C-alpha angles and dihedrals in degrees: 000000000000116000095228092050090052094048094047092049093049098040093049093050090045090056089050092052094047093050091048091051091051089054091050090048091053092050091050092048093048097044092038090217120120091206089080088072085080086079086073088071088074087075088070087075090057091048090051091049090051092055094047093047093050091048103043104022100030089238097304127125133258131248115272094346139067112205092187093058092045094051090046088057090051090051100047106030096071090054092051090048092054093046093049093047092049095044099169123213097229112153112257103200132265095318131041111266094011113156116206119180108171114182100177126209088242091062091050092046090051091050090047092050093047091050095046112107095004111079102336123221098353093058090045091056091050092050092048090051091051091052091050092049091049090052091049089054090061092064110109119260097243092057091048092050093049091047091052090050092051097045090044093059093042091052090051091058097039092042092052088051094050097043111099111256122232127237091259096065126058128214090249090057091046092054090051090049093051092050089052091048092054092056092042093050091051092052093048093048091049091049094051097043096041097049100037093049092063109108095219090052092054090058092058113068093185090056091048090053091048092051092047090049091054089046091052091047090054090054093064092080093069098073091052125084098189092112093079104026128084117218094212126209128255121247089244092061109123123225089232092068095081098171092052092050092047091050095048094047099046101023096132095045093045090051091052091050091048092050092051095047101039108021109030126006096025096053091039090054092049093051094048092046090053091050092053100035104038105022095035093228113157133172135147098257094045092054092046096051091044089056089047091053090050090052094048093048091049092050092048091052089048090051090051091052091049092051092049094049092047092050092047091052091050093051093047091049092053092048092052090052089052095241111159100201156018143118107235089203093078111100117249092242092054092049091046091050092049091048092049090049091052091049091051091051090050092050091050090049091052094044094049110034117192115271117250117238113255111247112219121190114254118240112241 
């Protein structure tokens, strides 16, 4: 096992565990009930996955799916749900979202004086850390929740980057996937923060739960790598099986269209439409992002129509030429390579014909 692969696998999962524990700590501090520390037991699943991955996959990833990302979602999402549902009204300073962490010199001097003559520098460091943690606890709940949302989405992207890639995915595909994840994370963060910050939404717990359910549903696209990988069709695939050929040729693009329509932009558009149509909630940003969702859904449907028409034209052209096969999903280079290989084999067969068996007279 390579040392860098081992370090990347362990460091990434350690970051996931630490961030999840911070979320559990915030829930416990907000709810003021120690029983919520039981949420930390969910990290045992991530520890078990780490051991199995190191043993059976030598730390590398799987094809089309990332168990570490999925288990990280299981560990952190319940904490974010509880924080959003609680949504305390603690005052956040003079400006909305202002973060003020004032660790005064007096606090440090007091900690230094209390530590002087007792245990020296080590005790001073511990006391300073306690003062810093106490000051962090004074930050208002809304700022903490937003910070956890932001770091959560950043860790999803950075963690997917640091996790060792498997043999099935190339670095070019990984770079494409990370760029897609950055845009997706920004849209999801905007959806959660923009809708849940509406005052009328906060008064309706059923609406809060519905928004959080759609937010959680949109997160399920992060553990999957289908957006950059082609399924590929088997050589035995018949040209009559049109859906199978369409899927194997445009698998990555069809997955992107499906994610946009059924996991992200489609559900986001439905939620925003309900807010404006049924609950009569209107503001400038809500109208803008609703229009953006409509535009994206329309463009995705247009892209789907273009793909279908292009594939249909390809199949009809091959049928007119009388070609039996062929799976049109195979890249041109692969077909050319296979054809050239067959021609080379034929030339060798012609140049070196099989030797005839020597016929020896039988003894009578």
